[in-house]
Amino acid sequence: MRKAGRVVARTLDMVGDNIKPGITTKQLDTLVEEFILACGAVPAFKDYHDFPASACISIDEEVVHGIPGDRALKEGEIVSIDIGAVIDGFYGDAARTYAVGEVSESKKTLMEYTKKCLKAGIDKARAGNKVGAISAAVQDKAESNGYGVVRSLVGHGIGRSMHEEPQVPNFGSSDDGPELKAGMVLAIEPMINAGGFDVKTMPDGWTVVTSDGQPSAHFEHTVAITSGDPEILTLS
Ligand code: MG
């Protein structure tokens, strides 16, 4: 899983270097696919439940699961890129939100806070805690700044499949859910909205957007529970 995580992290580093006004989401997806394959891994999202691409690319009010296409990035947008890779039968999964050129202060703060939410959750990813300790930490951090925490999509266990038990919600009470044990690996992935938490799915059947049209950010790491500090497998 460390190998898979490293492929995902390197791919997100590479794609970050290519975020600029004018590039299309399809071009970014092609870069992602070619890079993952060149690492000796396989893109995990492609054909997953018939998803047609290797990366989920979601702009501004799009929360997650955006389908790459002809849309070109524009200065001032924020773009979330979520990718998975499988190598030797094990999965890695991570997401980052990037600024396209100069973005507004409010979008910058949203991205910074979402990263802080992820960090707060990871800090609770320790043996002996309940899964809910992660959930509560993410929710506290987001709501303390007035942001909405997406409820209908959650993080997840990960291993020989991309989505395994347990679910890792980004909201809830610290005594919710199963107890964390050393050896578990979780994908922790706060999806944080500048406005309300409510989201809806577009007619394409994939793209999830905020109901109020306000921007949303998404950061995700694959994290191993150890007998000591959590180990982030998808660190840059
Ligand atoms: Mg995930």
mmCIF file of C-alpha atoms and ligand atoms in Angstrom, residues 45 65 82-83 93-95 154-156 158 162-163 187-189 191 218 220-222, ligand 1:
data_model
loop_
_atom_site.group_PDB
_atom_site.id
_atom_site.type_symbol
_atom_site.label_atom_id
_atom_site.label_comp_id
_atom_site.label_asym_id
_atom_site.label_seq_id
_atom_site.Cartn_x
_atom_site.Cartn_y
_atom_site.Cartn_z
ATOM 1 C CA PHE A 45 -11.058 4.860 -11.139
ATOM 2 C CA HIS A 65 -16.802 12.915 -9.314
ATOM 3 C CA ASP A 82 -9.091 12.818 -7.100
ATOM 4 C CA ILE A 83 -7.174 9.773 -8.287
ATOM 5 C CA ASP A 93 -6.500 7.012 -3.144
ATOM 6 C CA ALA A 94 -5.961 10.740 -2.648
ATOM 7 C CA ALA A 95 -7.256 14.127 -3.743
ATOM 8 C CA VAL A 154 -17.854 9.766 3.111
ATOM 9 C CA GLY A 155 -14.322 8.397 3.408
ATOM 10 C CA HIS A 156 -13.716 4.674 3.544
ATOM 11 C CA ILE A 158 -9.087 0.848 1.561
ATOM 12 C CA MET A 162 -10.768 0.813 -3.267
ATOM 13 C CA HIS A 163 -13.811 1.007 -1.016
ATOM 14 C CA ALA A 187 -9.074 7.044 3.007
ATOM 15 C CA ILE A 188 -9.928 10.212 4.932
ATOM 16 C CA GLU A 189 -11.496 12.794 2.634
ATOM 17 C CA MET A 191 -15.458 17.602 1.236
ATOM 18 C CA HIS A 218 -11.702 18.289 -1.297
ATOM 19 C CA GLU A 220 -7.879 13.207 0.755
ATOM 20 C CA HIS A 221 -5.088 10.992 2.014
ATOM 21 C CA THR A 222 -4.747 7.244 2.411
HETATM 22 MG MG MG B 1 -11.705 8.034 -1.594
#
